[in-house]
Coordinates of C-alpha atoms in Angstrom, one line a residue:
Chain M
M17 CA -22.2 -18.4 33.2
T18 CA -24.9 -18.7 35.8
G19 CA -24.5 -21.2 38.7
W20 CA -26.7 -23.9 37.0
A21 CA -25.0 -23.6 33.7
S22 CA -21.5 -23.9 35.2
F23 CA -22.6 -26.8 37.3
V24 CA -24.2 -28.7 34.4
A25 CA -21.1 -28.0 32.2
M26 CA -18.8 -29.3 34.9
V27 CA -20.8 -32.5 35.5
A28 CA -21.0 -33.1 31.7
A29 CA -17.3 -32.7 31.4
G30 CA -16.8 -35.2 34.3
L31 CA -19.1 -37.7 32.7
A32 CA -17.4 -37.3 29.3
L33 CA -14.0 -38.1 31.0
L34 CA -15.6 -41.0 32.9
F35 CA -16.7 -42.7 29.7
G36 CA -14.2 -41.2 27.3
L37 CA -10.9 -42.0 28.9
P38 CA -11.2 -45.8 28.8
M39 CA -11.5 -45.5 25.0
V40 CA -8.5 -43.2 24.7
F41 CA -6.0 -44.7 27.2
D42 CA -4.5 -48.1 27.4
L43 CA -4.6 -50.0 30.7
F44 CA -1.5 -48.4 32.0
G45 CA -2.7 -44.9 31.2
L46 CA -6.1 -45.6 32.9
L47 CA -4.4 -46.9 36.0
Q48 CA -2.4 -43.7 36.2
M49 CA -5.6 -41.6 35.8
T50 CA -7.2 -43.6 38.6
V51 CA -4.5 -42.6 41.1
F52 CA -4.7 -39.0 39.9
V53 CA -8.4 -39.2 40.7
A54 CA -7.7 -40.4 44.2
M55 CA -5.4 -37.5 44.7
A56 CA -8.0 -35.1 43.2
V57 CA -10.5 -36.3 45.9
L58 CA -7.9 -35.5 48.5
A59 CA -7.3 -32.1 46.9
L60 CA -11.0 -31.3 46.9
S61 CA -11.2 -32.0 50.6
Q62 CA -8.3 -29.6 51.2
G63 CA -9.8 -27.0 48.8
F64 CA -13.2 -27.2 50.5
I65 CA -12.1 -26.7 54.1
W66 CA -9.3 -24.2 53.2
G67 CA -10.7 -22.3 50.3
Y68 CA -14.3 -22.1 51.5
G69 CA -14.2 -22.8 55.2
G70 CA -11.0 -20.8 55.8
V71 CA -9.6 -23.6 57.9
M72 CA -5.9 -24.0 57.2
S73 CA -5.2 -27.7 57.7
F74 CA -1.5 -28.7 57.1
G75 CA -2.3 -32.3 57.7
Q76 CA -5.2 -33.3 55.4
T77 CA -3.2 -36.5 54.7
A78 CA -3.9 -37.6 58.3
F79 CA -7.5 -38.3 57.2
F80 CA -6.5 -39.6 53.8
G81 CA -4.1 -42.1 55.4
L82 CA -6.7 -43.0 58.1
G83 CA -9.2 -43.7 55.4
G84 CA -6.8 -45.9 53.5
Y85 CA -5.7 -47.9 56.5
T86 CA -9.4 -48.2 57.7
Y87 CA -10.3 -49.7 54.3
A88 CA -7.3 -52.1 54.3
V89 CA -7.9 -53.3 57.8
A90 CA -11.6 -53.7 57.4
V91 CA -11.6 -55.4 54.0
L92 CA -8.9 -57.9 55.1
N93 CA -11.2 -58.8 58.0
M94 CA -14.6 -58.7 56.2
G95 CA -13.8 -59.9 52.7
D96 CA -16.7 -57.9 51.2
S97 CA -15.6 -54.3 50.4
T98 CA -19.0 -52.7 50.8
V99 CA -18.8 -51.9 54.5
P100 CA -15.1 -51.1 54.5
V101 CA -15.7 -48.3 51.9
L102 CA -18.3 -46.8 54.2
L103 CA -16.0 -47.1 57.2
S104 CA -13.1 -45.5 55.3
V105 CA -15.3 -42.4 55.1
L106 CA -16.9 -42.7 58.6
V107 CA -13.8 -43.2 60.6
P108 CA -11.9 -40.1 59.3
T109 CA -15.1 -38.1 59.6
L110 CA -15.4 -39.0 63.3
F111 CA -11.7 -38.5 63.9
A112 CA -11.9 -35.0 62.2
A113 CA -14.9 -34.2 64.3
L114 CA -13.1 -35.1 67.5
L115 CA -10.0 -33.2 66.6
G116 CA -12.1 -30.3 65.3
Y117 CA -14.0 -30.2 68.6
F118 CA -10.9 -29.6 70.6
M119 CA -9.5 -27.0 68.1
F120 CA -12.6 -24.9 67.4
Y121 CA -14.2 -25.1 70.8
G122 CA -10.9 -24.6 72.4
R123 CA -10.6 -21.3 70.6
I124 CA -7.3 -22.3 68.9
S125 CA -6.1 -19.5 66.6
D126 CA -5.8 -20.2 62.9
A127 CA -2.0 -20.4 62.9
Y128 CA -2.1 -23.1 65.6
I129 CA -4.7 -25.1 63.7
G130 CA -2.1 -25.4 61.0
V131 CA 0.5 -26.5 63.6
I132 CA -1.8 -29.0 65.3
T133 CA -3.0 -30.7 62.0
L134 CA 0.6 -30.9 60.8
T135 CA 1.6 -32.5 64.1
V136 CA -1.3 -35.0 64.0
T137 CA -0.3 -36.3 60.6
V138 CA 3.3 -36.6 61.8
I139 CA 2.2 -38.5 64.9
L140 CA 0.1 -40.9 62.8
F141 CA 3.1 -41.4 60.6
N142 CA 5.3 -42.4 63.6
V143 CA 2.6 -44.5 65.2
V144 CA 1.9 -46.5 62.1
N145 CA 5.6 -46.6 61.2
S146 CA 6.3 -48.5 64.4
T147 CA 3.7 -51.2 64.0
A148 CA 5.9 -53.8 62.4
G149 CA 5.7 -57.4 63.8
D150 CA 3.0 -59.9 64.6
F151 CA 1.9 -58.0 67.7
Y152 CA 0.3 -55.2 65.6
T153 CA -2.5 -57.1 63.9
I154 CA -6.1 -56.1 63.9
G155 CA -8.0 -59.4 63.3
N156 CA -6.5 -60.8 60.1
A157 CA -4.8 -57.6 59.2
A158 CA -1.1 -57.0 60.0
L159 CA -0.3 -53.3 60.0
G160 CA 3.2 -54.0 58.8
G161 CA 5.0 -50.9 60.1
F162 CA 7.2 -49.1 57.6
N163 CA 6.6 -51.8 55.0
G164 CA 2.9 -51.1 54.9
M165 CA 0.1 -53.4 54.1
P166 CA 0.4 -55.3 50.7
S167 CA -2.2 -57.4 48.9
V168 CA -5.2 -55.4 50.1
P169 CA -8.3 -56.9 48.3
P170 CA -9.8 -54.6 45.7
L171 CA -13.3 -53.2 45.6
N172 CA -16.0 -55.7 44.6
V173 CA -19.5 -55.4 43.3
P174 CA -21.4 -54.3 46.4
G175 CA -22.4 -57.3 48.5
D176 CA -20.6 -59.8 46.2
P177 CA -17.0 -60.4 47.3
S178 CA -16.6 -63.1 44.5
S179 CA -16.8 -60.4 41.8
P180 CA -13.8 -58.0 42.3
L181 CA -13.6 -55.0 40.0
D182 CA -11.1 -55.1 37.2
P183 CA -8.9 -52.0 36.6
E184 CA -11.3 -50.5 34.1
Q185 CA -14.2 -50.9 36.5
T186 CA -12.1 -49.4 39.3
W187 CA -11.6 -46.4 37.1
Y188 CA -15.4 -46.0 36.8
A189 CA -15.7 -46.3 40.6
A190 CA -13.0 -43.8 41.3
M191 CA -14.0 -41.2 38.7
G192 CA -17.7 -41.7 39.7
A193 CA -16.7 -41.0 43.3
L194 CA -14.9 -37.8 42.3
I195 CA -18.0 -36.6 40.4
L196 CA -20.2 -37.4 43.3
V197 CA -18.0 -35.5 45.8
Y198 CA -17.9 -32.5 43.4
V199 CA -21.7 -32.5 43.2
L200 CA -22.1 -32.9 46.9
L201 CA -19.7 -29.9 47.6
R202 CA -21.5 -27.8 45.0
M203 CA -24.8 -28.6 46.7
I204 CA -23.4 -27.8 50.2
L205 CA -22.0 -24.5 48.9
A206 CA -25.3 -23.5 47.3
S207 CA -27.2 -24.2 50.5
R208 CA -27.8 -21.8 53.3
F209 CA -25.2 -23.7 55.3
G210 CA -22.6 -23.2 52.6
R211 CA -23.3 -19.5 52.3
V212 CA -22.8 -19.1 56.1
V213 CA -19.5 -21.1 55.8
V214 CA -18.2 -18.7 53.2
A215 CA -19.4 -15.7 55.2
I216 CA -17.5 -17.1 58.3
R217 CA -14.3 -17.3 56.1
E218 CA -14.8 -13.6 55.2
N219 CA -15.4 -12.4 58.7
E220 CA -15.9 -14.7 61.7
T221 CA -16.7 -11.9 64.1
R222 CA -19.5 -10.5 62.0
A223 CA -21.0 -14.0 61.6
Q224 CA -20.9 -14.4 65.4
L225 CA -22.5 -11.0 65.9
L226 CA -25.3 -12.1 63.5
G227 CA -26.0 -15.1 65.8
Y228 CA -24.1 -17.9 64.1
D229 CA -22.2 -20.3 66.2
T230 CA -19.1 -20.3 64.0
R231 CA -17.4 -23.1 66.0
L232 CA -20.1 -25.5 65.0
Y233 CA -20.0 -24.5 61.3
K234 CA -16.2 -24.9 61.2
L235 CA -16.4 -28.2 63.0
V236 CA -18.9 -29.6 60.4
V237 CA -16.8 -28.3 57.5
F238 CA -13.7 -29.9 59.0
A239 CA -15.5 -33.2 59.5
I240 CA -16.9 -33.2 56.0
G241 CA -13.4 -32.5 54.7
G242 CA -12.0 -35.4 56.8
G243 CA -14.6 -37.8 55.3
I244 CA -13.8 -36.8 51.7
A245 CA -10.1 -37.1 52.3
G246 CA -10.8 -40.6 53.8
L247 CA -12.6 -41.6 50.6
G248 CA -9.6 -40.5 48.6
G249 CA -7.4 -42.7 50.8
C250 CA -9.7 -45.6 50.2
L251 CA -9.4 -45.1 46.4
Y252 CA -5.7 -44.7 46.7
T253 CA -5.3 -48.0 48.6
N254 CA -7.5 -49.7 46.1
W255 CA -5.4 -48.4 43.2
G256 CA -2.2 -50.1 44.3
S257 CA -3.7 -52.8 46.6
F258 CA -1.2 -51.3 49.0
I259 CA -0.8 -48.6 51.7
S260 CA 2.2 -47.6 53.7
P261 CA 2.9 -44.9 56.3
T262 CA 4.4 -42.5 53.7
V263 CA 0.8 -41.4 53.0
F264 CA 1.0 -39.6 56.4
G265 CA 4.4 -38.0 55.6
L266 CA 5.2 -34.3 55.3
A267 CA 6.0 -34.6 51.6
A268 CA 2.5 -35.9 50.9
S269 CA 0.8 -33.2 53.0
A270 CA 2.8 -30.4 51.4
Q271 CA 1.9 -31.8 48.0
V272 CA -1.8 -31.4 48.6
L273 CA -1.3 -27.8 49.5
I274 CA 0.5 -27.3 46.3
Y275 CA -2.3 -28.8 44.3
V276 CA -4.7 -26.3 45.8
L277 CA -2.5 -23.3 45.5
V278 CA -1.6 -24.0 41.9
G279 CA -5.1 -24.9 40.9
G280 CA -6.8 -22.0 42.7
L281 CA -7.8 -21.5 46.3
G282 CA -11.5 -20.8 46.7
T283 CA -12.6 -22.9 43.7
L284 CA -13.5 -26.6 43.4
L285 CA -12.2 -27.1 39.9
G286 CA -8.8 -25.7 40.8
P287 CA -7.8 -28.4 43.3
I288 CA -8.9 -31.1 40.9
L289 CA -6.9 -29.7 38.0
G290 CA -4.0 -29.0 40.3
A291 CA -3.9 -32.6 41.4
F292 CA -4.0 -33.9 37.9
G293 CA -1.5 -31.4 36.6
I294 CA 1.1 -31.8 39.4
Q295 CA 0.7 -35.6 39.5
Y296 CA 1.2 -35.8 35.7
L297 CA 4.3 -33.6 36.0
I298 CA 5.7 -35.8 38.7
S299 CA 5.1 -39.0 36.7
L300 CA 6.9 -37.3 33.7
I301 CA 9.8 -36.3 35.9
G302 CA 9.9 -39.9 37.2
T303 CA 10.8 -41.2 33.7
Q304 CA 14.1 -39.3 33.5
E305 CA 17.0 -38.8 36.0
A306 CA 18.2 -35.3 35.4
V307 CA 16.1 -33.4 38.0
N308 CA 14.5 -34.3 41.2
A309 CA 10.7 -34.1 41.4
N310 CA 10.6 -32.4 44.8
L311 CA 12.9 -29.7 43.4
V312 CA 10.5 -29.0 40.6
L313 CA 7.5 -29.0 42.9
G314 CA 9.3 -26.5 45.2
A315 CA 10.1 -24.3 42.2
I316 CA 6.5 -24.5 41.0
L317 CA 5.2 -23.4 44.4
V318 CA 7.6 -20.5 44.6
V319 CA 6.7 -19.3 41.1
F320 CA 3.0 -19.6 41.7
V321 CA 3.0 -17.8 45.1
L322 CA 5.0 -15.0 43.6
L323 CA 3.5 -14.6 40.1
V324 CA 0.0 -16.3 40.2
P325 CA -1.0 -16.2 43.8
Q326 CA -4.7 -16.8 43.0
G327 CA -3.9 -20.0 41.1
V328 CA -4.7 -21.1 37.5
V329 CA -8.5 -21.4 37.6
P330 CA -9.4 -17.9 38.9
V331 CA -6.9 -16.3 36.4
V332 CA -8.3 -18.2 33.4
R333 CA -11.9 -17.4 34.5
G334 CA -11.0 -13.8 34.8
L335 CA -9.7 -13.8 31.2
F336 CA -12.8 -15.4 29.8
R337 CA -15.5 -13.7 31.9
R338 CA -16.1 -10.0 31.3
V339 CA -17.2 -8.9 34.7
P340 CA -18.7 -5.4 35.0
N341 CA -17.8 -4.9 38.7
G342 CA -14.5 -6.7 38.6
R343 CA -15.5 -9.6 40.9
R344 CA -12.5 -11.1 42.5
G345 CA -11.7 -14.6 41.2
R346 CA -11.3 -15.9 44.6
V347 CA -15.0 -15.7 45.3
A348 CA -16.3 -16.2 41.8
E349 CA -17.4 -19.8 42.4
A350 CA -19.0 -18.9 45.7
A351 CA -20.9 -16.1 44.1
V352 CA -22.2 -18.3 41.2
V353 CA -23.4 -21.3 43.2
E354 CA -26.8 -19.9 43.8
P355 CA -29.4 -22.7 43.6
Chain W
M16 CA -42.5 0.9 86.3
T17 CA -41.5 -1.8 83.8
A18 CA -38.1 -3.5 83.9
P19 CA -35.4 -2.0 81.7
L20 CA -34.6 -3.6 78.3
L21 CA -30.9 -3.5 79.1
E22 CA -29.2 -3.1 82.5
A23 CA -25.6 -3.0 83.4
Q24 CA -24.8 -3.3 87.1
G25 CA -21.3 -2.4 88.3
V26 CA -19.7 -3.5 85.1
T27 CA -15.9 -3.3 85.1
M28 CA -13.3 -4.3 82.5
R29 CA -9.7 -4.4 83.4
F30 CA -6.9 -5.1 80.9
G31 CA -3.9 -5.9 83.1
G32 CA -3.3 -2.8 85.1
V33 CA -5.6 -0.6 83.0
T34 CA -9.3 -0.2 84.0
A35 CA -11.0 0.6 80.7
V36 CA -14.5 0.5 82.2
N37 CA -15.0 1.1 86.0
S38 CA -18.2 -0.1 87.7
V39 CA -20.6 1.4 85.3
N40 CA -24.3 1.3 86.1
F41 CA -26.5 1.8 83.0
A42 CA -30.1 1.2 82.2
L43 CA -32.0 1.5 78.9
R44 CA -35.8 1.5 78.7
E45 CA -37.8 -0.3 76.0
M46 CA -37.8 1.8 72.7
E47 CA -35.4 4.3 74.1
L48 CA -32.8 6.1 72.0
R49 CA -29.6 6.8 74.0
C50 CA -26.5 8.5 72.9
L51 CA -23.1 7.7 74.4
I52 CA -20.4 10.3 74.1
G53 CA -17.0 10.7 75.6
P54 CA -13.4 11.3 74.6
N55 CA -11.3 8.6 72.9
G56 CA -10.4 5.9 75.4
A57 CA -13.3 6.7 77.6
G58 CA -14.5 3.1 77.4
K59 CA -17.5 3.4 75.1
S60 CA -16.4 0.7 72.6
T61 CA -15.2 -1.6 75.4
F62 CA -18.6 -1.2 77.0
F63 CA -20.3 -2.2 73.7
K64 CA -18.0 -5.2 73.4
M65 CA -19.1 -6.4 76.8
L66 CA -22.8 -5.9 75.9
T67 CA -22.4 -8.1 72.9
G68 CA -20.2 -10.8 74.5
Q69 CA -17.0 -10.0 72.6
L70 CA -15.4 -9.2 76.0
R71 CA -16.3 -10.8 79.3
P72 CA -16.5 -8.2 82.1
S73 CA -14.0 -8.5 84.9
A74 CA -16.8 -7.7 87.3
G75 CA -20.5 -6.8 87.3
R76 CA -23.6 -8.1 85.6
I77 CA -25.4 -7.3 82.3
L78 CA -29.1 -8.1 82.1
L79 CA -31.2 -8.2 79.0
R80 CA -34.9 -8.0 80.0
G81 CA -33.9 -9.3 83.4
R82 CA -31.9 -12.2 81.9
D83 CA -28.3 -12.5 82.9
I84 CA -26.1 -12.4 79.7
T85 CA -22.8 -11.5 81.4
G86 CA -20.0 -13.1 79.4
A87 CA -22.3 -15.2 77.2
E88 CA -21.1 -16.2 73.7
P89 CA -21.6 -13.4 71.1
Y90 CA -23.8 -15.6 69.0
R91 CA -26.2 -16.3 71.9
I92 CA -26.5 -12.6 72.7
A93 CA -27.2 -11.9 69.0
R94 CA -29.9 -14.5 69.1
L95 CA -31.5 -12.8 72.1
G96 CA -32.0 -9.8 69.9
V97 CA -28.9 -7.5 70.2
G98 CA -27.4 -6.3 66.9
I99 CA -24.3 -4.2 66.6
K100 CA -22.6 -2.1 64.0
T101 CA -19.0 -2.0 65.2
Q102 CA -16.6 1.0 65.1
V103 CA -14.5 -0.5 62.3
P104 CA -16.9 -2.0 59.8
N105 CA -17.3 -5.7 60.2
V106 CA -18.7 -6.9 56.9
F107 CA -18.1 -9.8 54.5
D108 CA -15.8 -8.1 52.1
G109 CA -15.6 -11.0 49.6
L110 CA -19.4 -11.3 49.3
S111 CA -21.9 -9.0 47.4
V112 CA -24.0 -6.5 49.2
Q113 CA -27.0 -8.8 48.7
E114 CA -25.2 -11.8 50.0
N115 CA -24.1 -9.9 53.1
V116 CA -27.7 -9.0 54.0
F117 CA -29.0 -12.4 53.0
V118 CA -26.6 -14.2 55.5
A119 CA -27.9 -11.9 58.2
A120 CA -31.5 -12.5 57.3
A121 CA -31.1 -16.2 56.9
R122 CA -30.4 -17.2 60.4
R123 CA -34.0 -17.9 61.2
G124 CA -37.1 -18.6 59.1
S125 CA -37.4 -20.0 55.7
A126 CA -35.3 -19.1 52.6
S127 CA -38.2 -17.2 51.0
Q128 CA -38.7 -15.2 54.1
A129 CA -35.0 -14.4 54.2
R130 CA -35.1 -13.3 50.6
R131 CA -38.1 -11.1 51.4
I132 CA -36.3 -9.5 54.3
T133 CA -33.2 -9.0 52.2
A134 CA -35.0 -7.2 49.5
A135 CA -36.9 -5.0 51.9
T136 CA -33.8 -4.1 53.9
L137 CA -31.8 -3.3 50.7
E138 CA -34.7 -1.0 49.6
R139 CA -34.9 0.6 53.0
L140 CA -31.2 1.5 53.1
R141 CA -31.2 2.4 49.4
L142 CA -28.7 -0.3 48.5
T143 CA -30.7 -2.0 45.8
A144 CA -28.8 -0.3 43.0
I145 CA -25.5 -1.7 44.3
A146 CA -26.8 -5.1 45.5
G147 CA -24.5 -7.0 43.2
R148 CA -21.3 -5.2 44.1
L149 CA -18.6 -6.7 46.2
V150 CA -18.6 -5.0 49.6
G151 CA -14.8 -4.9 49.7
Q152 CA -14.8 -2.6 46.7
L153 CA -17.3 -0.1 48.2
A154 CA -16.5 3.3 49.7
H155 CA -16.3 3.5 53.5
G156 CA -19.6 5.2 53.9
Q157 CA -21.4 2.5 51.8
R158 CA -19.7 -0.3 53.7
Q159 CA -21.1 1.3 56.9
W160 CA -24.6 1.2 55.3
V161 CA -24.1 -2.4 54.4
E162 CA -23.2 -3.2 58.0
V163 CA -26.3 -1.3 59.3
A164 CA -28.3 -3.3 56.7
T165 CA -27.0 -6.6 58.1
V166 CA -27.8 -5.5 61.6
L167 CA -31.4 -4.6 60.7
A168 CA -31.9 -7.8 58.6
Q169 CA -31.3 -9.9 61.7
E170 CA -34.3 -8.1 63.2
P171 CA -32.9 -7.3 66.6
E172 CA -34.7 -5.9 69.5
L173 CA -31.8 -3.6 70.5
V174 CA -29.6 -1.9 68.0
L175 CA -26.1 -0.7 69.0
L176 CA -24.4 1.6 66.6
D177 CA -20.7 2.5 67.2
E178 CA -19.9 5.7 65.3
P179 CA -22.5 5.3 62.5
A180 CA -21.7 8.8 61.0
A181 CA -17.9 8.5 61.0
G182 CA -16.4 9.2 57.6
M183 CA -19.7 10.0 55.9
T184 CA -20.5 13.0 53.7
H185 CA -22.9 15.6 54.9
E186 CA -25.9 14.1 53.0
E187 CA -25.0 10.7 54.3
V188 CA -25.0 12.0 57.8
L189 CA -28.4 13.6 57.4
R190 CA -29.7 10.3 56.0
T191 CA -28.2 8.4 58.9
A192 CA -29.9 10.7 61.4
E193 CA -33.2 10.2 59.6
L194 CA -32.7 6.4 59.5
I195 CA -31.9 6.3 63.3
R196 CA -35.1 8.1 64.1
E197 CA -36.9 5.7 61.8
I198 CA -35.3 2.6 63.4
N199 CA -36.3 4.1 66.8
Q200 CA -40.0 3.9 66.0
T201 CA -39.7 0.1 66.3
H202 CA -36.4 -0.6 68.2
A203 CA -34.4 0.6 71.1
L204 CA -31.0 2.0 70.1
I205 CA -27.7 3.0 71.7
V206 CA -25.5 5.2 69.5
V207 CA -21.9 6.1 70.2
E208 CA -20.9 9.2 68.3
H209 CA -18.3 11.9 68.3
D210 CA -20.0 14.3 65.9
M211 CA -21.8 16.9 68.1
Q212 CA -24.0 18.2 65.4
F213 CA -25.1 14.6 64.7
I214 CA -25.8 14.1 68.4
R215 CA -28.0 17.3 68.4
M216 CA -29.9 15.9 65.5
I217 CA -30.9 12.6 67.1
A218 CA -30.4 12.7 70.8
R219 CA -32.8 13.0 73.7
T220 CA -30.9 11.5 76.6
V221 CA -27.1 11.5 76.5
T222 CA -24.7 9.5 78.7
V223 CA -21.2 10.9 78.9
F224 CA -18.3 8.5 79.5
N225 CA -15.0 9.7 80.9
Q226 CA -12.0 7.5 81.9
G227 CA -14.1 4.4 82.2
S228 CA -16.9 5.9 84.3
I229 CA -20.2 7.7 83.6
L230 CA -19.6 11.4 84.1
V231 CA -23.1 12.6 83.6
E232 CA -26.4 11.3 82.2
D233 CA -29.1 13.8 81.3
D234 CA -31.1 15.5 78.6
V235 CA -29.1 16.5 75.6
E236 CA -29.2 20.2 76.0
R237 CA -28.3 20.1 79.6
V238 CA -25.4 17.8 78.9
L239 CA -24.1 20.0 76.2
A240 CA -24.3 23.0 78.5
N241 CA -22.6 21.1 81.4
A242 CA -19.3 22.7 82.3
A243 CA -17.7 19.4 83.4
V244 CA -18.6 17.8 80.1
R245 CA -17.1 20.7 78.2
D246 CA -14.0 20.4 80.2
V247 CA -13.4 16.7 79.5
Y248 CA -14.5 16.5 76.0
L249 CA -16.4 19.2 74.1
G250 CA -14.1 22.1 74.5
K251 CA -14.8 24.8 72.0
Q252 CA -16.8 22.6 69.7
A253 CA -20.0 23.0 71.6
A254 CA -19.4 26.6 72.8

């Protein structure tokens, strides 16, 4: 498939799910799909910065949680959800840009970027965890410490706080946001900027010797990833009308890495499918009491790293596509996103 | 007399207690083709890394058309018009040949201009037939060509080639020599090479490095006849 054909097919599939699932699922099923979508947006942010930008963030949940908390605090103060949604993208973007500035311009090596991002999400967990009590309120919003923030108002029709979205409408908003993020990332990757980003992943020294300021490119990629993760956090908070510090936890940040590894690093479809698949599995495990979900997740990770290191999507693509020169799956999507 | 294109003044690079390059003075005229030779560890590649900003000299200055570029970021030096093919090929292994060259051509100008430069460069280096192949799957010699193509596609004023003929077949070496003469019609070049036959094919002026310093700098025939040069490096090969 050429770039355009795969792009159109993916968007068509997304739209089919957007309008089809409300007919197939009952309310409970649709609610579950909505939270899967929020996790898929988070997974896309991780897949973008890691699989294409080559930036290994162990703490993408920092931006996810920050987006969720930003939305909660802002909407509790403002009432109308329009500006809070924008803030839930903007604040994590700026935070990621600031953090990225110190990491990339400070010439921190790749391994330490993993360490720093992991530490940042743990710090945020501890900070937010210790905000119990009346002292820690921002305007009308009490941060609530470990208990989190309950009764967060849902999304409403833009500009009209008296018309909150019902769960079905929230599904449309969430799935629509996922499709938009996917389209945005495909456009970025097809642009000259995106090609340079992938080139930097392949060989940063060469990119520098060709005259590209690789620090700036990585910073922009990291900031975009932060904003997308923040949007995921906003959707997540909306889904349950609730957010708590566990979103910053190590278990959550590890889970995102598993989505991406299982689905396929270096693809956009992979992280989305990984998020849906793993989340579905966890919810299945939750209905029985024989095995622990984290045990299963760990086992899946080990099996994939040993047996299917490229992840599901590249392997399936390799089976379906007869490629004369044996293109590696890892770069298949990068190679086909020509505009 | 016009100012040199590139000038190194007392350039020194120390790694801990080891002095890899010791107060080297070097000047390259516009459009000049210069060969650097010397035994392993003489400091040639370290010198190249300082010229391109990959290493910051411990002492000394590097001037490009009179402009001080000592210790500048590699991307800035590249933008001023210095392109380098490194000793170990630095290419984008996961991208196709065409994408490699496109990324190099796309830094400035419009997309259509970049595509035009890409097509012309692929044609010039006879890479058009393998334009769709992944660079990581090519033979060593071909990957070197791809790297040279990326260097040319960025349209530099000064081309640095670190061992361009290493690991190539005889035909490829001949073609490389031809290409270097061709590039030299429009660009200045510095070529590091070990292959003496290759040096004879292309060189006019040769600079010999030994133990971090310039041993001798002269016309190619006189350098190859120089007894001191033979002692440190050439041995029986040039006799």
